[in-house]
PDB file of C-alpha atoms in Angstrom:
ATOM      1  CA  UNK A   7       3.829   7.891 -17.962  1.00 45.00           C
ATOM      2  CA  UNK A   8       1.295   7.486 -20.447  1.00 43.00           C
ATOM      3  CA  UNK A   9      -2.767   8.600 -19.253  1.00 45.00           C
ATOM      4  CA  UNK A  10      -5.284  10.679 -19.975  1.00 45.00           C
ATOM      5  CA  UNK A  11      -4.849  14.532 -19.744  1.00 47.00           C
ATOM      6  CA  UNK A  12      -5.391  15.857 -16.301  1.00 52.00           C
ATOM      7  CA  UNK A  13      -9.417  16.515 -15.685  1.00 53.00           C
ATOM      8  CA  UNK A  14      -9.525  20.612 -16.058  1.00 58.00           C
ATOM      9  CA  UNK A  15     -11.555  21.030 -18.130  1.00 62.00           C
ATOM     10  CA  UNK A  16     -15.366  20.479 -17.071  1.00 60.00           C
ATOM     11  CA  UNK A  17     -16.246  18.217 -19.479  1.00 62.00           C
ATOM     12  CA  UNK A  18     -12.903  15.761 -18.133  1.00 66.00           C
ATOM     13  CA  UNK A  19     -14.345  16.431 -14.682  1.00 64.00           C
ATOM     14  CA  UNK A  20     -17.802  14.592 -16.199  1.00 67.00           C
ATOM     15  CA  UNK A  21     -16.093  12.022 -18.165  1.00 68.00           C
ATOM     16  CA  UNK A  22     -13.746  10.577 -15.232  1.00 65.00           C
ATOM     17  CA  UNK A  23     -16.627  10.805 -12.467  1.00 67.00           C
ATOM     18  CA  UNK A  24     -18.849   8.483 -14.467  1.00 69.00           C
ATOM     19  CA  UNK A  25     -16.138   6.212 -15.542  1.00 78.00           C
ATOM     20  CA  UNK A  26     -13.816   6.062 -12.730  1.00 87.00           C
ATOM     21  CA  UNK A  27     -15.885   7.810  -9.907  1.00 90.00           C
ATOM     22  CA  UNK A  28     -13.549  10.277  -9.597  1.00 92.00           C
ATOM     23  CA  UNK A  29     -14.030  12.957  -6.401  1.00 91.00           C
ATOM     24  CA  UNK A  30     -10.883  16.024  -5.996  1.00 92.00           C
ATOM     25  CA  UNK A  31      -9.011  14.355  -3.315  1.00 93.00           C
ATOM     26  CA  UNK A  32      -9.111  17.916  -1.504  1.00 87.00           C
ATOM     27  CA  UNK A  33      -6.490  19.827   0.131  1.00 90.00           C
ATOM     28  CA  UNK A  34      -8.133  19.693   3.427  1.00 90.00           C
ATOM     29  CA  UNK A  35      -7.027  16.052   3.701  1.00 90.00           C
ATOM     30  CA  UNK A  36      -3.689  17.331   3.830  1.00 93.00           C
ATOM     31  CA  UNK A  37      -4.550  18.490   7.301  1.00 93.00           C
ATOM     32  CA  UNK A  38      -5.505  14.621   9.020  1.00 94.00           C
ATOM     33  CA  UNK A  39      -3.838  11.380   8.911  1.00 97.00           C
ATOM     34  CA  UNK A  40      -3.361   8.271   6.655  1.00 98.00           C
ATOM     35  CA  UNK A  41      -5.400   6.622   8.973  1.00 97.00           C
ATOM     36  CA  UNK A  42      -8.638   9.337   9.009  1.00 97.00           C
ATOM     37  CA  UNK A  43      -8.905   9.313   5.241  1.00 97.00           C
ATOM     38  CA  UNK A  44      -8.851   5.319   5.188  1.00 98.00           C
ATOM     39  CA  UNK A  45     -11.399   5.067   7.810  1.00 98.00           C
ATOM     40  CA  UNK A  46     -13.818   7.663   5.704  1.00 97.00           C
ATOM     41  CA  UNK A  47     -13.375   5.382   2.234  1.00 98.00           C
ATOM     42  CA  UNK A  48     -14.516   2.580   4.354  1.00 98.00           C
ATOM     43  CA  UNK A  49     -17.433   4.521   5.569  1.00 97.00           C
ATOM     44  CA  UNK A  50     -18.489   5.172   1.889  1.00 97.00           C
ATOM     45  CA  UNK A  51     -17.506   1.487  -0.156  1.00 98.00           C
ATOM     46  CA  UNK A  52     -17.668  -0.609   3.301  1.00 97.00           C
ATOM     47  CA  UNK A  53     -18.982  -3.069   0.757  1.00 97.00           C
ATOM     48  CA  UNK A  54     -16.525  -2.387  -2.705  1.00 98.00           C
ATOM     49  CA  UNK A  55     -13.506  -4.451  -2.970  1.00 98.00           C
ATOM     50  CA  UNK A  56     -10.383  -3.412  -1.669  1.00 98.00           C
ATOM     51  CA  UNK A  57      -7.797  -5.901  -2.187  1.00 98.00           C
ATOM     52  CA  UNK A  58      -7.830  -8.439  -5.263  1.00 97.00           C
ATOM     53  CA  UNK A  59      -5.607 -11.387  -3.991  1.00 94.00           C
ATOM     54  CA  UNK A  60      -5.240 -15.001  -5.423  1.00 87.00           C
ATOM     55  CA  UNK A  61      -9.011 -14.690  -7.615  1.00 87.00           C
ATOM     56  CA  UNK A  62     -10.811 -13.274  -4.331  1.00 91.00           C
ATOM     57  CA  UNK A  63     -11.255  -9.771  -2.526  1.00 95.00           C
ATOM     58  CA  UNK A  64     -11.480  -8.431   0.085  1.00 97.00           C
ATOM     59  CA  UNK A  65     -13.863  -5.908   1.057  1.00 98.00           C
ATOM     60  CA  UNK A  66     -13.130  -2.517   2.335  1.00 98.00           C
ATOM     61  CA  UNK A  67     -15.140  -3.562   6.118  1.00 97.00           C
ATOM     62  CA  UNK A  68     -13.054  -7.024   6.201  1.00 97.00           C
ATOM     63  CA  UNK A  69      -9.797  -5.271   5.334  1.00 98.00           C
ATOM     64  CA  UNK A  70     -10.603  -2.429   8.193  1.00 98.00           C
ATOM     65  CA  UNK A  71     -11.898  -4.581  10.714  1.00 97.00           C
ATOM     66  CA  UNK A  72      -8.710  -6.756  10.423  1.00 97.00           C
ATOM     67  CA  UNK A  73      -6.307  -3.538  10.496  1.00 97.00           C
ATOM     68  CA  UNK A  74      -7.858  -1.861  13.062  1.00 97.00           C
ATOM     69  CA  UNK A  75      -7.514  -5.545  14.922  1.00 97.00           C
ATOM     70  CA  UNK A  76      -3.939  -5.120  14.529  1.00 97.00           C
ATOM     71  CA  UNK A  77      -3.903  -2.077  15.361  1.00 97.00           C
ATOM     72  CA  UNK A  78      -5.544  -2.160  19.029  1.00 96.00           C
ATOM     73  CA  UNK A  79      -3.110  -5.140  20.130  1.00 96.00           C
ATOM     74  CA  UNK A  80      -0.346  -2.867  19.006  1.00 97.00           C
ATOM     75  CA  UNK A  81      -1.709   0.027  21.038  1.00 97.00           C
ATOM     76  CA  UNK A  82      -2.531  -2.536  23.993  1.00 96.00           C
ATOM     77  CA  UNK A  83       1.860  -2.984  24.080  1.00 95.00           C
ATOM     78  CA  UNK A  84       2.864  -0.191  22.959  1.00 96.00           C
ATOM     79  CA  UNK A  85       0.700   2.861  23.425  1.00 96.00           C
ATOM     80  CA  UNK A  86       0.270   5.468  21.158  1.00 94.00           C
ATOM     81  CA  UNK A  87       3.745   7.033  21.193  1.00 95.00           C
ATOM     82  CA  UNK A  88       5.352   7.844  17.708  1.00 97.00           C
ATOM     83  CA  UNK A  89       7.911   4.731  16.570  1.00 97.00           C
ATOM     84  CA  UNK A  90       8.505   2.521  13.843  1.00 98.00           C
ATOM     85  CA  UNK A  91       7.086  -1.399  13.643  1.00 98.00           C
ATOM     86  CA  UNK A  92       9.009  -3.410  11.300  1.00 96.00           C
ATOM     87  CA  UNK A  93       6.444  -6.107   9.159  1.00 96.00           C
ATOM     88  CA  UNK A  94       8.324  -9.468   7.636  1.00 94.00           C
ATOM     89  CA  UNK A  95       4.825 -10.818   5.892  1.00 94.00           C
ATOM     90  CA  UNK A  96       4.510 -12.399   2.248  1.00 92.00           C
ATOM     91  CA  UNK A  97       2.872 -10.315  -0.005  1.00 92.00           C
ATOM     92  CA  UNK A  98      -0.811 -10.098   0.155  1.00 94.00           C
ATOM     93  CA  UNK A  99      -4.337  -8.566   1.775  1.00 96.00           C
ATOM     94  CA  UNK A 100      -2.478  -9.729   5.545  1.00 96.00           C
ATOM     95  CA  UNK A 101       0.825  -7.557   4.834  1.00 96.00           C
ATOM     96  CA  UNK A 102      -1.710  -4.745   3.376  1.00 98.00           C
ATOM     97  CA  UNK A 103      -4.176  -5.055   6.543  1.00 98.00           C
ATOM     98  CA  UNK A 104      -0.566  -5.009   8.542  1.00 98.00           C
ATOM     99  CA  UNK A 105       0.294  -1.683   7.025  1.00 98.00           C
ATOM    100  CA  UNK A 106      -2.655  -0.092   7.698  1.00 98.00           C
ATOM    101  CA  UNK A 107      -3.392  -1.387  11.351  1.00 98.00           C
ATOM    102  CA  UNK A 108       0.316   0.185  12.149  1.00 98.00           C
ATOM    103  CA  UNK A 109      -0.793   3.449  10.776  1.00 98.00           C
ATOM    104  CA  UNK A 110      -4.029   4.057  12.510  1.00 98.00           C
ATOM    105  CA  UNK A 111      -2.053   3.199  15.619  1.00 98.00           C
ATOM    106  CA  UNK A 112      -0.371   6.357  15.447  1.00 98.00           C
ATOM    107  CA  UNK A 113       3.021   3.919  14.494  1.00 98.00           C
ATOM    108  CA  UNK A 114       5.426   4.145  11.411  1.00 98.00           C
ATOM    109  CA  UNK A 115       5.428   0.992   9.176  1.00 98.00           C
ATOM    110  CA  UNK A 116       8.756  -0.565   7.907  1.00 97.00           C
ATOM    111  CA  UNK A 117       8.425  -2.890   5.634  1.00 96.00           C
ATOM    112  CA  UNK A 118      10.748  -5.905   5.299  1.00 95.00           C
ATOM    113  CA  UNK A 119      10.852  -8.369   1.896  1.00 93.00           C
ATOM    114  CA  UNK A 120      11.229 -12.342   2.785  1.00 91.00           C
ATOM    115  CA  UNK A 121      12.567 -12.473  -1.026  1.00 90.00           C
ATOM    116  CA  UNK A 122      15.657 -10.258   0.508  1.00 91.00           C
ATOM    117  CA  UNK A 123      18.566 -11.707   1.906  1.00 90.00           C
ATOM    118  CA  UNK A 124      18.455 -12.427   5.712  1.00 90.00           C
ATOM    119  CA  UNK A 125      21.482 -10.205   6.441  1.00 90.00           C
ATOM    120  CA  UNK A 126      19.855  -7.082   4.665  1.00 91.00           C
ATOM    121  CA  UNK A 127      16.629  -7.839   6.750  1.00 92.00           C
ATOM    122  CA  UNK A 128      18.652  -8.204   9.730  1.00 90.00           C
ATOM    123  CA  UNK A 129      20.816  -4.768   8.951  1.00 91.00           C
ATOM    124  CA  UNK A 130      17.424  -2.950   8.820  1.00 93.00           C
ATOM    125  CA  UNK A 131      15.711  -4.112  12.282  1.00 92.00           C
ATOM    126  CA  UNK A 132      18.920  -3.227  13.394  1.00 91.00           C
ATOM    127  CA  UNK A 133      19.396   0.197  11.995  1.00 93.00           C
ATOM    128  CA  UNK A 134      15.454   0.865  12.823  1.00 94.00           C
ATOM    129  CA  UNK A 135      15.330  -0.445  16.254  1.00 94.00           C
ATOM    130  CA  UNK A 136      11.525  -1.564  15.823  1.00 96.00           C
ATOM    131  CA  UNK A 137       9.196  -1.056  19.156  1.00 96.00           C
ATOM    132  CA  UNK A 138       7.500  -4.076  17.357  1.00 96.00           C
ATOM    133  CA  UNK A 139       7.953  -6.783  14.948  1.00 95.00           C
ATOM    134  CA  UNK A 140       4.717  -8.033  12.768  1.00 96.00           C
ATOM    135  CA  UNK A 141       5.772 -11.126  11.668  1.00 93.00           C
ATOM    136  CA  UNK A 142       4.497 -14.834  11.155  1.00 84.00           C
ATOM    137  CA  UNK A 143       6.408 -18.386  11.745  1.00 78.00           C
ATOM    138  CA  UNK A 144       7.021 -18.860   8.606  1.00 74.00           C
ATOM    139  CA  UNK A 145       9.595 -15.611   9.235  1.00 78.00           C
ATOM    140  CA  UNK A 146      13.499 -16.551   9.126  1.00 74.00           C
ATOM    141  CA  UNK A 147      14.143 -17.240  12.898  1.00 75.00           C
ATOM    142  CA  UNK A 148      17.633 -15.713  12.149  1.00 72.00           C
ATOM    143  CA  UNK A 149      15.579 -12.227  11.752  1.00 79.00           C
ATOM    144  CA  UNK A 150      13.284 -13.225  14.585  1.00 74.00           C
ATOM    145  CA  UNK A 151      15.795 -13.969  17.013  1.00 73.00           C
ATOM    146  CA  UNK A 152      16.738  -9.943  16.864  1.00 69.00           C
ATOM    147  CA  UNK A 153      14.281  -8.753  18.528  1.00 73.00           C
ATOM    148  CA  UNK A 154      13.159 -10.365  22.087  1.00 72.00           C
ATOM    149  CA  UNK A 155       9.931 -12.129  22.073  1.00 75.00           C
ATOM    150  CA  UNK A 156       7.761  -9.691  23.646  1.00 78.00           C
ATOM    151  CA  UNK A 157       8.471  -7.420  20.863  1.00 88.00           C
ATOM    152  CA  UNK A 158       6.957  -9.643  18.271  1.00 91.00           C
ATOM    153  CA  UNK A 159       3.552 -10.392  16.846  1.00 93.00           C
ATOM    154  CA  UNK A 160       1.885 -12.700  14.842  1.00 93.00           C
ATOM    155  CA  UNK A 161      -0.968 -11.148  13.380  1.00 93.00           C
ATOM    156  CA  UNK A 162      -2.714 -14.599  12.251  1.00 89.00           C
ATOM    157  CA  UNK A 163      -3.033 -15.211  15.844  1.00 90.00           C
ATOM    158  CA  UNK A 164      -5.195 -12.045  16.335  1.00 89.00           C
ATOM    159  CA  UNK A 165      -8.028 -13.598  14.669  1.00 81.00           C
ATOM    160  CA  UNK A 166     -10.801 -11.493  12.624  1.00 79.00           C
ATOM    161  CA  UNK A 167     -12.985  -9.252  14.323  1.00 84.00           C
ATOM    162  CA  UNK A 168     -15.362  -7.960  12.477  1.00 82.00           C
ATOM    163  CA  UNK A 169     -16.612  -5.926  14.856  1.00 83.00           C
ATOM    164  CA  UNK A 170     -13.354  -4.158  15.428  1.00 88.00           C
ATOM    165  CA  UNK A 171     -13.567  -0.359  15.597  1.00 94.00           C
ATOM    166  CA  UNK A 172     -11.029   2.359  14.358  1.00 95.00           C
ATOM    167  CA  UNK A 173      -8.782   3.565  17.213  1.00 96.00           C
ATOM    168  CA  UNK A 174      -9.428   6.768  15.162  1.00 94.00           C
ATOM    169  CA  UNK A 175      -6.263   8.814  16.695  1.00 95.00           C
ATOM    170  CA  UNK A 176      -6.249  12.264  16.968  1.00 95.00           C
ATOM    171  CA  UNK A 177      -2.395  12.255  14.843  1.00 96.00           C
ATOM    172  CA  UNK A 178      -0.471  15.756  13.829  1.00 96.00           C
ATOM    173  CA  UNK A 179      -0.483  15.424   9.520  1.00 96.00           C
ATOM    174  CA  UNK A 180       3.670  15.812  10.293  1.00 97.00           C
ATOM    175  CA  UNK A 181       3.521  12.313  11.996  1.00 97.00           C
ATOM    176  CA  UNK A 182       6.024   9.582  10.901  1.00 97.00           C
ATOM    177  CA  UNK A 183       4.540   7.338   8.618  1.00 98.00           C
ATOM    178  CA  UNK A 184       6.727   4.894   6.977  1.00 97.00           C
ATOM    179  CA  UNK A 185      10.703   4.480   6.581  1.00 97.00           C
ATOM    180  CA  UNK A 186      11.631   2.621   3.774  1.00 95.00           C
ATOM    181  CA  UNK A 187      15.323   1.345   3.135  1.00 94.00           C
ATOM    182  CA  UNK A 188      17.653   2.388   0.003  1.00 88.00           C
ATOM    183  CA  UNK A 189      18.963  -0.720  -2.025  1.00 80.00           C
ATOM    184  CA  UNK A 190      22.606  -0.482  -0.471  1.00 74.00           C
ATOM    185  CA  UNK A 191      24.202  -0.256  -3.618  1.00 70.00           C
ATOM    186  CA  UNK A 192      26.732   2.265  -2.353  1.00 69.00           C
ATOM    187  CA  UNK A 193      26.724   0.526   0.923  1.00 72.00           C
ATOM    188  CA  UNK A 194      24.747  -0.103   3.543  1.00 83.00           C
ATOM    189  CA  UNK A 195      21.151   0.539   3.413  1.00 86.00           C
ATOM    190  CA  UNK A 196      19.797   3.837   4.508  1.00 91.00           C
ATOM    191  CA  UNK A 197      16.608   4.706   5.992  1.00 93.00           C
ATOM    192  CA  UNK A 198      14.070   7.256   4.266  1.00 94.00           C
ATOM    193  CA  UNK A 199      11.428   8.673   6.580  1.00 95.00           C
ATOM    194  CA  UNK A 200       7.832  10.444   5.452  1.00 96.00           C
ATOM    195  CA  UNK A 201       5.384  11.769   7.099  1.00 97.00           C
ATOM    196  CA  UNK A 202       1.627  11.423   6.727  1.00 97.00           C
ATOM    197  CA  UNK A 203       0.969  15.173   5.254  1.00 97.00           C
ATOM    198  CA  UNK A 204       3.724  14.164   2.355  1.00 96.00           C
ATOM    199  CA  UNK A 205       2.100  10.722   1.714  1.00 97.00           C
ATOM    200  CA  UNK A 206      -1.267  12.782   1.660  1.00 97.00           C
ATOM    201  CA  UNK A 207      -0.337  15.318  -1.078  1.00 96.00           C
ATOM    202  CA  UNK A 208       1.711  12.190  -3.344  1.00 96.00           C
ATOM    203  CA  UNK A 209      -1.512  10.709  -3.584  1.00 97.00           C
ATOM    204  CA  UNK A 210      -3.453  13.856  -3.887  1.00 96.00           C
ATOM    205  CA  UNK A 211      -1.396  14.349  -6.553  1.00 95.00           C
ATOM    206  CA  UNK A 212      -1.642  11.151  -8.123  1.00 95.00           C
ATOM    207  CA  UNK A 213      -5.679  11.100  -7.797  1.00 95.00           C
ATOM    208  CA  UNK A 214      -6.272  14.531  -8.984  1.00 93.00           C
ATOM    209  CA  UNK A 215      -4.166  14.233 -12.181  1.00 92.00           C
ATOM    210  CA  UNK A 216      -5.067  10.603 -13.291  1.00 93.00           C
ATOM    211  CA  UNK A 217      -8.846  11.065 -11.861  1.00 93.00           C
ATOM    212  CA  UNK A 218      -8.459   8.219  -9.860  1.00 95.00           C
ATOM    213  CA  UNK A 219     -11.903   6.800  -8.189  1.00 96.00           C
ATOM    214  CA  UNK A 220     -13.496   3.721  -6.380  1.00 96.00           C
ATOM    215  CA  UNK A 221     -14.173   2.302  -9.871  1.00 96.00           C
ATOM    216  CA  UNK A 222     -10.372   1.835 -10.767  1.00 97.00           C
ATOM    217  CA  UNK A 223      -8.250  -1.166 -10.534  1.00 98.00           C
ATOM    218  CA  UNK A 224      -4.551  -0.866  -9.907  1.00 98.00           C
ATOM    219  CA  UNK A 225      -1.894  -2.968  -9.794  1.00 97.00           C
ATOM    220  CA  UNK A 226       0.916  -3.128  -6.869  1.00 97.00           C
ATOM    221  CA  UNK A 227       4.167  -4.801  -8.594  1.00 95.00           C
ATOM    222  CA  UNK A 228       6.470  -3.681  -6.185  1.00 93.00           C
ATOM    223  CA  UNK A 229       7.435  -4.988  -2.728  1.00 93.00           C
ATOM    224  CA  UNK A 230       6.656  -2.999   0.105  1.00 94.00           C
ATOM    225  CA  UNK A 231       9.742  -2.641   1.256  1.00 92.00           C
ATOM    226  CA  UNK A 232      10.371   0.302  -1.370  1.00 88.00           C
ATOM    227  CA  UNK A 233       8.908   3.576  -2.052  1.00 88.00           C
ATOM    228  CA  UNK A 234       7.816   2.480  -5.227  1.00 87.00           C
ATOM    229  CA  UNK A 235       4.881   0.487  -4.051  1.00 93.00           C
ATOM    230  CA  UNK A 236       2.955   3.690  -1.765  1.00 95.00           C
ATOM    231  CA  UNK A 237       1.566   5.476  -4.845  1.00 94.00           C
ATOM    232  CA  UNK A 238      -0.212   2.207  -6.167  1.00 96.00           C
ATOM    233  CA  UNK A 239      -0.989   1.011  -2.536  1.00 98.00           C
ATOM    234  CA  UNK A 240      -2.677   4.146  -0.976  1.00 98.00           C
ATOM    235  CA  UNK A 241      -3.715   5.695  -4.431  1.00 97.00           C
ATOM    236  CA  UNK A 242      -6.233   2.822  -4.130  1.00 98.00           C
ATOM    237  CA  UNK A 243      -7.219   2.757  -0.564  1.00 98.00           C
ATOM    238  CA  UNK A 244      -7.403   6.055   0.022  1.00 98.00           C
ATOM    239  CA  UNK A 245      -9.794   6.176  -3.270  1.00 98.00           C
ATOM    240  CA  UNK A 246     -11.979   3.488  -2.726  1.00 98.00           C
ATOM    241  CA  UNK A 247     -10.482   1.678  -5.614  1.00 98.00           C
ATOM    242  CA  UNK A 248      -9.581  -1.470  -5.167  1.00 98.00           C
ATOM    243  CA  UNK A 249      -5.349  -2.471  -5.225  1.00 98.00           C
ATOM    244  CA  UNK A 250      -4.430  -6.202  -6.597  1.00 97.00           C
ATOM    245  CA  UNK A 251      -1.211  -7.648  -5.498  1.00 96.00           C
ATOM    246  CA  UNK A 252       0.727  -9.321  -7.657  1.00 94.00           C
ATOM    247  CA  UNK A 253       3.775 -11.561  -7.084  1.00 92.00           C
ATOM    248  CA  UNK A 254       6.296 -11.254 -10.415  1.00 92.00           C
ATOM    249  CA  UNK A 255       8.341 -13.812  -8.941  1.00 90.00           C
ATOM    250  CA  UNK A 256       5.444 -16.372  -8.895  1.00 92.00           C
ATOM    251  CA  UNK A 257       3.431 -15.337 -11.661  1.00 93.00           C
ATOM    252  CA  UNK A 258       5.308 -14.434 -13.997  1.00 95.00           C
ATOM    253  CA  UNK A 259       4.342 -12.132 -17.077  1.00 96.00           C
ATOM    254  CA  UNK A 260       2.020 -14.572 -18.548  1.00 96.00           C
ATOM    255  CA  UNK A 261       0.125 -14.631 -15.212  1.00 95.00           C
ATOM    256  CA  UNK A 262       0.073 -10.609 -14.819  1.00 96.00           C
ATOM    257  CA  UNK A 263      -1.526  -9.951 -18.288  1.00 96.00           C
ATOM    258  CA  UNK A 264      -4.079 -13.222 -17.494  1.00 95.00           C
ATOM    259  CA  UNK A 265      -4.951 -10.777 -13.787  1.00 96.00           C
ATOM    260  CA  UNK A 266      -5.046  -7.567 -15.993  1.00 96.00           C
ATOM    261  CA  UNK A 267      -7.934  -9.134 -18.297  1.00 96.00           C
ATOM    262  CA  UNK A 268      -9.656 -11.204 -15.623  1.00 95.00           C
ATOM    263  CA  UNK A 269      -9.571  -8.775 -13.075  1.00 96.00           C
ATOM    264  CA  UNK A 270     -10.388  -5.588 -15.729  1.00 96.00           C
ATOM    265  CA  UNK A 271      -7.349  -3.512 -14.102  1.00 97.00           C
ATOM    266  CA  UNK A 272      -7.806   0.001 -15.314  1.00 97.00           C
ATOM    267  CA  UNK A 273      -4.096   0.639 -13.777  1.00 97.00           C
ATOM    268  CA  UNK A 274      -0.516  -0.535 -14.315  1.00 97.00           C
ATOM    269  CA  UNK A 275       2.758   1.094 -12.814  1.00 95.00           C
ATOM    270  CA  UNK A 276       5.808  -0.584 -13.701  1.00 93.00           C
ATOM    271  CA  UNK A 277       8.668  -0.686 -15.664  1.00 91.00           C
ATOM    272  CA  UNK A 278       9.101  -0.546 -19.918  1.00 93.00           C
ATOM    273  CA  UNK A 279      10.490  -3.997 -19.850  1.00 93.00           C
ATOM    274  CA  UNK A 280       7.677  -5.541 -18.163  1.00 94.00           C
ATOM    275  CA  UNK A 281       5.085  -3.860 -19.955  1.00 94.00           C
ATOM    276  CA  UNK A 282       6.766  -4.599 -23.230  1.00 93.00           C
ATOM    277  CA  UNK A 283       6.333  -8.570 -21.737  1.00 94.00           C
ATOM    278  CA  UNK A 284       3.225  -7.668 -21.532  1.00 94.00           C
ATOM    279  CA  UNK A 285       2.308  -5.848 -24.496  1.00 93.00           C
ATOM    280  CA  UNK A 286       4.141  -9.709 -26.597  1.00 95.00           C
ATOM    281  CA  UNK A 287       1.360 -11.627 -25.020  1.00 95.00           C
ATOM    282  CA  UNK A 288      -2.141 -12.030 -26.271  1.00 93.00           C
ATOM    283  CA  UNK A 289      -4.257 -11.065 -23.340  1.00 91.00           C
ATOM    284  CA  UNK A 290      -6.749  -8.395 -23.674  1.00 94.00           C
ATOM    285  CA  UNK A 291      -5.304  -5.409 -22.253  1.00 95.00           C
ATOM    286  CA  UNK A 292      -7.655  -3.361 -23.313  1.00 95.00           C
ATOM    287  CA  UNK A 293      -9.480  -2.534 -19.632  1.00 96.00           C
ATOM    288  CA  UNK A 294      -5.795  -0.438 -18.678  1.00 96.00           C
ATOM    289  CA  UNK A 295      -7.065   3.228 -18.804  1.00 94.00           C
ATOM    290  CA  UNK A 296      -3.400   4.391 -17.442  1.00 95.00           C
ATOM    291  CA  UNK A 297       0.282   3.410 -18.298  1.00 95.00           C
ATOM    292  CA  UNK A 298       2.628   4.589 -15.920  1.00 94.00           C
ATOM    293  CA  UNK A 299       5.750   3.479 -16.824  1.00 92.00           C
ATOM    294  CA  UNK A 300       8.719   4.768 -14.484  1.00 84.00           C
ATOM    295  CA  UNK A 301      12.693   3.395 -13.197  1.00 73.00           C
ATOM    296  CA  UNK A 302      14.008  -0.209 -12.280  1.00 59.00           C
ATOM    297  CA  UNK A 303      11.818  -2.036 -10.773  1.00 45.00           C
ATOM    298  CA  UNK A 304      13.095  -2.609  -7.131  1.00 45.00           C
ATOM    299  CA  UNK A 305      12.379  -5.961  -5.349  1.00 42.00           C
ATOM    300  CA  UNK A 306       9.756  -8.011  -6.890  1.00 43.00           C
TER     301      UNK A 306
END
């Protein structure tokens, strides 16, 4: 990983909250939820962007009012007991909104990739036993058909609200929060649980030593479906910085570097061999403030 030093010293502390708008993420947030510390960016940078998707954004209020959409119809079924909903959505601001809305209902997210085959998808509904499936038509019906049809929504058909309010829970820090599935390699896939307090001090982590703030840009190269992707993903929204998508698979290397200089992305998180792609182009690169360069990239 390649950055600036950590901000100890005071002058750092100056340098990153002008340039970055760096604030300590705080220990205290240790003590709440995923869902508490989202809702309180919003609060501050309603208006900032919050996901950068296909040229366009979306704002922090549009991207809350459509989670915590999802996330009342899932209390309306479900309640707010702790169990994991499984999401089979396409990359982008509706699988991000998805995520979130099954946090601040108290539920734990498990994210499914349509790139993967239908049989691993189908393995890990199985092994998870989802209260709920978030999924859309476009969805394999072979993975729909697991799960009977009052245990599946379509969040499209949910509308936008923007007048939707925050369930705001009341949820222990040791709550489930996601389960994410190994590759399978040594056979079949296995589930990986965390809990909201160790997502919390990741990305306190993560903030505090790269002085991450609401004027950052980061990039989210990996699927959902792996661990890989919740540093970049909630490093942002828990920030107010603003997370961009971007599909590999579709845009290739060429059409990452082209995002990095249009969009001005201050962060990248991948892997050597697609930063050396990108570093054999001639885009201007020059916006990336920090390199973090780690393992294989898993999934997309």
């Amino acid at each position: 990983m390649i950055s600036h030093p950590p901000p100890t010293r005071r002058d750092d502390r100056a340098r990153l909250l002008r340039c970055t708008g760096w604030v300590p993420f705080g220990r205290t947030s240790l003590e709440g939820s995923i869902g508490a510390r989202f809702a309180a960016q919003v609060r501050l940078h309603g208006d900032r962007p919050a996901v950068g998707w296909a040229g366009r954004s979306w704002s922090y209020r549009r991207l809350a009012a459509q989670a915590w959409r999802i996330a009342g119809a899932i209390l309306d079924r479900r309640g707010d007991r702790e169990e994991p909903v499984a999401l089979l959505l396409p990359p982008g601001p509706e699988l991000i909104a998805a995520v979130m809305g099954v946090l601040a209902a108290g539920k734990a997210y498990v994210a499914l990739d349509p790139a993967h085959p239908v049989e691993r998808n189908r393995r890990v509904l199985a092994d998870c036993a989802p209260a709920l499936l978030l999924a859309g038509p476009a969805a394999p019906a072979t993975v729909r058909d697991r799960l009977a049809a009052d245990r599946l929504l379509d969040p499209a058909e949910l509308g936008h609200d923007p007048a939707a309010s925050d369930p705001a829970l009341d949820l222990a820090p040791d709550r489930l929060a996601y389960i994410y599935y190994t590759s399978g390699s040594t056979g079949r896939p296995k589930g990986v649980a965390d809990s909201h307090r160790n997502l919390l001090h990741n990305i306190l982590r993560y903030t505090d030593s790269l002085g991450i703030g609401c004027a950052d840009r980061l990039t989210l190269l990996q699927s959902c479906a792996y661990s890989g992707a919740v540093s970049s993903l909630f490093s942002a929204l828990l920030n107010g910085a603003c997370c961009h998508p971007i599909d590999l698979a579709v845009e290739g290397i060429q059409g990452l570097a082209r995002k990095i200089a249009a969009e001005r992305i201050t962060m990248f998180h991948g892997v050597p061999a697609i930063f050396r792609g990108l570093a054999a182009t001639d885009a201007d690169l020059s916006s990336l403030r920090v390199i973090r360069l780690e393992g294989d990239l898993a999934g997309r």
